[in-house]
């Protein structure tokens, strides 16, 4: 039994940290969007035992710490299915530790593929709840599209799909640690927050410019280093007529939204002269 599927990256159109919860996690209010940058996940199940990961990348764990392995274990734990050797091959295209949800989308994709292979028909809600047991961004990646995420990221609201946009991504060479950045956030001291409701209204009005103008990520204000680089990338995107530009997730990738392919190509070309990890992709509806 063998299946292949694409696991799509996400961007955070806005990201607000509302409060700290008693368990140490943070209450978020973030609008997330699926984009066409993807990993390719292939799973082969044969009689036997064990979960095996092959990502072809030495810096990614190939053991049970890999989120894809956690997903497979969670699936077998819930369904009680036993007696299979599970080989997961991941062709990585999404940069890691980049704020693009690369690990989470692989985990979500593993759940969806296993659900298909074993015809368990768990459905979106059960897969989201299962995904939340091993990663805060996994529930979003089950269905994707344009969503508001609250709580740890598991309370999801479908939003009006974003009007189609070209997305230029640029990841500087440094990475940001998600737990470290959350550690720098002091909720009561946040001075500027995204206009999340304004973005939701702009989505309802199908006003891409109105969405892009309001994009904001509170993590940008607590970056311990690299803020200048983030600002330079944003400036390059805006100088090339991006409708808006912001850092995604806990960084370090910055993206700009464009309604014009030629301008997006120009921005991509200029950034590619200085940064290795640049991509020109587009928004896509739910998967
Ligand atoms: O759930 P996930 O493994 O993606 O989270 C990584 C880390 O980010 C957590 O260990 C936690 O420190 C932080 N986090 C948080 N609040 C969230 C999501 C993540 O504090 N809502």
Short mmCIF file of C-alpha atoms and ligand atoms in Angstrom, two decimals:
data_model
loop_
_atom_site.label_atom_id
_atom_site.label_comp_id
_atom_site.label_asym_id
_atom_site.label_seq_id
_atom_site.Cartn_x
_atom_site.Cartn_y
_atom_site.Cartn_z
CA UNK A 1 0.00 0.00 0.00
CA UNK A 2 1.65 3.17 -1.22
CA UNK A 3 0.44 6.79 -1.48
CA UNK A 4 2.08 10.11 -2.35
CA UNK A 5 0.73 13.55 -1.51
CA UNK A 6 1.89 17.16 -1.37
CA UNK A 7 2.28 18.89 2.00
CA UNK A 8 1.80 22.65 1.59
CA UNK A 9 3.53 25.43 3.54
CA UNK A 10 1.67 28.24 5.32
CA UNK A 11 2.23 31.92 5.92
CA UNK A 12 0.88 33.99 8.81
CA UNK A 13 -0.99 36.97 7.36
CA UNK A 14 -1.15 38.26 10.93
CA UNK A 15 0.12 36.93 14.23
CA UNK A 16 -0.93 38.18 17.65
CA UNK A 17 0.00 36.64 21.02
CA UNK A 18 -2.92 37.39 23.32
CA UNK A 19 -1.95 35.85 26.67
CA UNK A 20 0.19 33.20 28.34
CA UNK A 21 -1.63 30.08 29.48
CA UNK A 22 -1.00 28.23 32.74
CA UNK A 23 0.70 25.34 30.89
CA UNK A 24 3.31 27.76 29.45
CA UNK A 25 1.81 27.80 25.95
CA UNK A 26 0.43 31.04 24.53
CA UNK A 27 -3.02 32.02 23.41
CA UNK A 28 -2.74 33.09 19.78
CA UNK A 29 -4.89 34.99 17.31
CA UNK A 30 -3.40 34.39 13.90
CA UNK A 31 -4.68 34.36 10.33
CA UNK A 32 -2.99 31.62 8.34
CA UNK A 33 -2.88 31.01 4.62
CA UNK A 34 -1.79 27.97 2.58
CA UNK A 35 0.71 28.63 -0.22
CA UNK A 36 1.84 26.52 -3.15
CA UNK A 37 5.36 25.76 -1.81
CA UNK A 38 5.25 22.07 -0.84
CA UNK A 39 7.09 18.99 0.36
CA UNK A 40 6.27 15.63 -1.24
CA UNK A 41 5.37 12.85 1.19
CA UNK A 42 5.27 9.19 0.15
CA UNK A 43 4.20 6.44 2.55
CA UNK A 44 4.50 2.71 1.94
CA UNK A 45 2.97 0.31 4.43
CA UNK A 46 3.96 -3.36 4.29
CA UNK A 47 3.38 -6.21 6.76
CA UNK A 48 5.91 -5.89 9.59
CA UNK A 49 6.66 -3.29 12.24
CA UNK A 50 8.44 0.01 12.79
CA UNK A 51 8.25 3.57 11.44
CA UNK A 52 11.09 4.62 9.14
CA UNK A 53 11.77 8.18 7.96
CA UNK A 54 13.87 9.15 4.96
CA UNK A 55 14.06 12.90 4.34
CA UNK A 56 17.45 12.89 2.66
CA UNK A 57 18.47 15.74 5.01
CA UNK A 58 21.11 15.03 7.65
CA UNK A 59 19.92 17.94 9.82
CA UNK A 60 16.42 16.48 10.21
CA UNK A 61 15.76 13.70 12.74
CA UNK A 62 15.13 10.33 11.10
CA UNK A 63 13.96 8.75 14.36
CA UNK A 64 10.85 9.09 16.51
CA UNK A 65 11.57 12.81 17.07
CA UNK A 66 10.62 13.54 13.47
CA UNK A 67 7.11 15.02 13.43
CA UNK A 68 6.15 12.63 10.60
CA UNK A 69 6.96 9.67 12.88
CA UNK A 70 4.97 11.28 15.72
CA UNK A 71 2.03 11.60 13.32
CA UNK A 72 2.20 7.94 12.30
CA UNK A 73 2.43 6.84 15.94
CA UNK A 74 -0.54 9.03 16.87
CA UNK A 75 -2.56 7.55 13.98
CA UNK A 76 -1.82 3.94 14.94
CA UNK A 77 -2.46 4.75 18.62
CA UNK A 78 -5.92 6.14 17.87
CA UNK A 79 -7.03 3.55 15.33
CA UNK A 80 -5.44 0.50 16.97
CA UNK A 81 -4.11 -0.61 13.56
CA UNK A 82 -1.09 -2.83 14.07
CA UNK A 83 1.29 -5.11 12.18
CA UNK A 84 2.60 -2.72 9.54
CA UNK A 85 6.02 -1.44 8.70
CA UNK A 86 5.65 2.24 7.72
CA UNK A 87 8.19 3.81 5.37
CA UNK A 88 7.84 7.61 5.09
CA UNK A 89 9.85 9.38 2.41
CA UNK A 90 9.83 13.19 2.49
CA UNK A 91 11.16 15.25 -0.40
CA UNK A 92 11.89 18.51 1.42
CA UNK A 93 11.40 21.77 -0.47
CA UNK A 94 10.10 23.92 2.39
CA UNK A 95 12.97 25.52 4.37
CA UNK A 96 13.08 24.29 7.99
CA UNK A 97 12.92 26.55 11.09
CA UNK A 98 11.57 29.22 8.77
CA UNK A 99 8.07 30.04 10.07
CA UNK A 100 6.52 28.23 7.10
CA UNK A 101 5.06 25.28 9.04
CA UNK A 102 7.17 22.75 7.12
CA UNK A 103 7.27 20.12 9.88
CA UNK A 104 3.61 20.59 10.80
CA UNK A 105 2.40 20.19 7.23
CA UNK A 106 4.43 16.97 6.84
CA UNK A 107 2.78 15.68 10.05
CA UNK A 108 -0.69 16.63 8.82
CA UNK A 109 0.03 15.03 5.45
CA UNK A 110 1.10 11.75 7.12
CA UNK A 111 -2.22 11.64 9.02
CA UNK A 112 -4.21 12.25 5.83
CA UNK A 113 -2.27 9.66 3.81
CA UNK A 114 -2.62 6.96 6.51
CA UNK A 115 -6.33 7.78 6.83
CA UNK A 116 -6.60 7.17 3.07
CA UNK A 117 -4.44 4.02 2.95
CA UNK A 118 -6.34 2.32 5.78
CA UNK A 119 -9.74 3.77 4.76
CA UNK A 120 -10.36 4.88 8.36
CA UNK A 121 -12.39 7.92 7.25
CA UNK A 122 -11.53 9.89 10.40
CA UNK A 123 -12.66 13.18 8.85
CA UNK A 124 -11.32 16.70 9.27
CA UNK A 125 -12.26 17.30 12.95
CA UNK A 126 -10.80 14.05 14.30
CA UNK A 127 -7.62 14.55 12.27
CA UNK A 128 -7.29 18.10 13.66
CA UNK A 129 -7.70 16.89 17.25
CA UNK A 130 -5.16 14.13 16.62
CA UNK A 131 -2.75 16.60 14.99
CA UNK A 132 -2.95 18.91 17.99
CA UNK A 133 -1.43 16.16 20.17
CA UNK A 134 1.96 16.61 18.48
CA UNK A 135 2.14 20.18 17.09
CA UNK A 136 0.29 23.49 17.41
CA UNK A 137 0.28 24.24 13.66
CA UNK A 138 -0.76 20.73 12.59
CA UNK A 139 -4.54 21.24 12.94
CA UNK A 140 -4.45 24.17 10.46
CA UNK A 141 -2.53 22.07 7.94
CA UNK A 142 -5.19 19.35 7.87
CA UNK A 143 -7.55 21.51 5.80
CA UNK A 144 -5.52 24.68 5.12
CA UNK A 145 -6.83 27.55 3.01
CA UNK A 146 -7.54 30.84 4.83
CA UNK A 147 -8.26 30.42 8.54
CA UNK A 148 -8.22 32.24 11.85
CA UNK A 149 -6.47 30.15 14.51
CA UNK A 150 -6.88 30.77 18.24
CA UNK A 151 -5.86 28.99 21.44
CA UNK A 152 -2.59 27.16 20.87
CA UNK A 153 -3.53 27.20 17.19
CA UNK A 154 -6.10 24.41 17.35
CA UNK A 155 -9.29 26.51 17.51
CA UNK A 156 -9.95 27.13 13.84
CA UNK A 157 -12.42 29.37 12.03
CA UNK A 158 -12.86 29.24 8.25
CA UNK A 159 -12.49 32.70 6.72
CA UNK A 160 -13.42 34.07 3.33
CA UNK A 161 -10.64 32.76 1.03
CA UNK A 162 -7.97 35.37 0.28
CA UNK A 163 -8.17 36.83 -3.26
CA UNK A 164 -5.47 35.13 -5.34
CA UNK A 165 -2.02 36.61 -4.68
CA UNK A 166 1.56 35.95 -5.75
CA UNK A 167 3.79 35.42 -2.72
CA UNK A 168 7.51 36.19 -2.72
CA UNK A 169 9.29 34.45 0.15
CA UNK A 170 12.80 35.20 1.36
CA UNK A 171 14.50 33.39 4.23
CA UNK A 172 17.67 35.00 5.54
CA UNK A 173 20.51 32.67 6.52
CA UNK A 174 19.74 32.85 10.27
CA UNK A 175 16.88 30.94 11.90
CA UNK A 176 14.77 31.83 14.92
CA UNK A 177 13.93 29.41 17.73
CA UNK A 178 10.14 29.35 18.29
CA UNK A 179 10.27 28.66 22.07
CA UNK A 180 12.98 31.32 22.46
CA UNK A 181 10.88 33.97 20.68
CA UNK A 182 7.79 33.08 22.73
CA UNK A 183 10.02 33.57 25.77
CA UNK A 184 10.70 37.19 24.74
CA UNK A 185 6.99 38.03 24.42
CA UNK A 186 5.53 39.88 27.41
CA UNK A 187 1.84 40.08 26.52
CA UNK A 188 1.08 43.06 28.77
CA UNK A 189 3.92 45.02 27.14
CA UNK A 190 2.95 44.52 23.48
CA UNK A 191 2.47 48.05 22.13
CA UNK A 192 1.33 47.30 18.59
CA UNK A 193 -0.92 44.46 17.50
CA UNK A 194 -2.38 43.38 14.15
CA UNK A 195 -5.83 44.63 13.19
CA UNK A 196 -7.10 41.05 12.94
CA UNK A 197 -10.76 42.08 12.64
CA UNK A 198 -9.83 44.62 9.94
CA UNK A 199 -8.14 41.83 7.96
CA UNK A 200 -11.18 39.59 8.34
CA UNK A 201 -13.38 42.45 7.04
CA UNK A 202 -11.00 43.06 4.11
CA UNK A 203 -11.18 39.32 3.29
CA UNK A 204 -14.98 39.55 3.30
CA UNK A 205 -14.75 42.58 0.98
CA UNK A 206 -12.31 40.64 -1.28
CA UNK A 207 -9.90 43.55 -0.82
CA UNK A 208 -6.37 42.11 -1.20
CA UNK A 209 -4.76 45.54 -0.73
CA UNK A 210 -6.70 46.02 2.51
CA UNK A 211 -5.49 42.62 3.77
CA UNK A 212 -1.86 43.23 2.78
CA UNK A 213 -1.72 46.75 4.28
CA UNK A 214 -2.81 45.41 7.68
CA UNK A 215 -0.38 42.46 7.89
CA UNK A 216 1.49 42.46 11.22
CA UNK A 217 3.44 39.98 13.33
CA UNK A 218 4.18 40.75 17.00
CA UNK A 219 7.29 38.53 16.91
CA UNK A 220 9.06 41.09 14.71
CA UNK A 221 9.16 43.47 17.69
CA UNK A 222 10.99 41.01 19.97
CA UNK A 223 13.63 39.61 17.60
CA UNK A 224 16.90 39.31 19.56
CA UNK A 225 18.90 39.80 16.36
CA UNK A 226 18.40 40.01 12.62
CA UNK A 227 15.74 42.75 12.80
CA UNK A 228 17.74 44.90 10.38
CA UNK A 229 17.88 42.09 7.82
CA UNK A 230 14.13 41.47 8.17
CA UNK A 231 13.50 45.20 7.60
CA UNK A 232 15.81 45.27 4.56
CA UNK A 233 13.93 42.36 2.94
CA UNK A 234 10.61 44.06 3.68
CA UNK A 235 11.89 47.28 2.10
CA UNK A 236 13.03 45.44 -1.04
CA UNK A 237 9.59 43.83 -1.36
CA UNK A 238 7.77 47.14 -0.86
CA UNK A 239 10.14 48.98 -3.24
CA UNK A 240 9.13 46.37 -5.83
CA UNK A 241 5.43 47.18 -5.27
CA UNK A 242 4.43 44.43 -2.85
CA UNK A 243 0.99 45.30 -1.45
CA UNK A 244 2.40 44.49 2.00
CA UNK A 245 5.30 42.57 3.56
CA UNK A 246 5.77 40.88 6.94
CA UNK A 247 7.68 38.09 8.72
CA UNK A 248 5.81 34.76 8.92
CA UNK A 249 5.39 32.78 12.17
CA UNK A 250 8.45 32.89 14.38
CA UNK A 251 10.58 33.69 11.33
CA UNK A 252 12.93 34.14 9.87
CA UNK A 253 11.16 34.05 6.46
CA UNK A 254 9.69 37.33 5.22
CA UNK A 255 7.03 37.42 2.50
CA UNK A 256 5.37 40.00 0.32
CA UNK A 257 1.97 39.76 -1.37
CA UNK A 258 1.60 40.87 -4.99
CA UNK A 259 -1.34 41.15 -7.38
CA UNK A 260 1.00 41.40 -10.36
CA UNK A 261 3.28 38.55 -11.54
CA UNK A 262 5.84 40.83 -13.23
CA UNK A 263 6.38 42.87 -10.07
CA UNK A 264 6.61 39.66 -8.02
CA UNK A 265 9.23 38.33 -10.46
CA UNK A 266 11.24 41.55 -10.15
CA UNK A 267 11.19 41.34 -6.34
CA UNK A 268 12.15 37.65 -6.45
CA UNK A 269 15.03 38.38 -8.82
CA UNK A 270 16.41 41.22 -6.71
CA UNK A 271 16.22 39.26 -3.44
CA UNK A 272 17.77 36.16 -5.07
CA UNK A 273 20.93 38.19 -5.70
CA UNK A 274 21.54 38.39 -1.92
CA UNK A 275 19.65 35.47 -0.38
CA UNK A 276 19.78 31.77 -1.27
CA UNK A 277 16.29 30.75 -0.09
CA UNK A 278 13.91 32.81 -2.22
CA UNK A 279 10.69 31.53 -3.76
CA UNK A 280 7.93 32.91 -5.93
CA UNK A 281 4.73 30.99 -5.17
CA UNK A 282 1.01 31.74 -4.84
CA UNK A 283 -1.84 31.47 -2.39
CA UNK A 284 -3.98 28.36 -2.72
CA UNK A 285 -7.40 27.46 -1.33
CA UNK A 286 -7.97 24.67 1.19
CA UNK A 287 -6.44 21.32 0.33
O1 LIG B 1 3.38 22.97 19.54
P1 LIG B 1 4.74 23.21 18.96
O2 LIG B 1 5.67 22.05 19.17
O3 LIG B 1 4.70 23.64 17.54
O4 LIG B 1 5.34 24.44 19.76
C1 LIG B 1 6.72 24.71 19.85
C2 LIG B 1 6.96 25.60 21.03
O5 LIG B 1 6.41 26.91 20.80
C3 LIG B 1 6.33 25.15 22.32
O6 LIG B 1 7.18 24.31 23.03
C4 LIG B 1 6.08 26.44 23.07
O7 LIG B 1 7.28 26.84 23.71
C5 LIG B 1 5.84 27.44 21.98
N1 LIG B 1 4.40 27.70 21.74
C6 LIG B 1 3.68 28.51 22.61
N2 LIG B 1 2.36 28.78 22.37
C7 LIG B 1 1.75 28.30 21.25
C8 LIG B 1 2.46 27.48 20.34
C9 LIG B 1 3.79 27.21 20.61
O8 LIG B 1 4.23 28.98 23.63
N3 LIG B 1 0.47 28.59 21.02
#
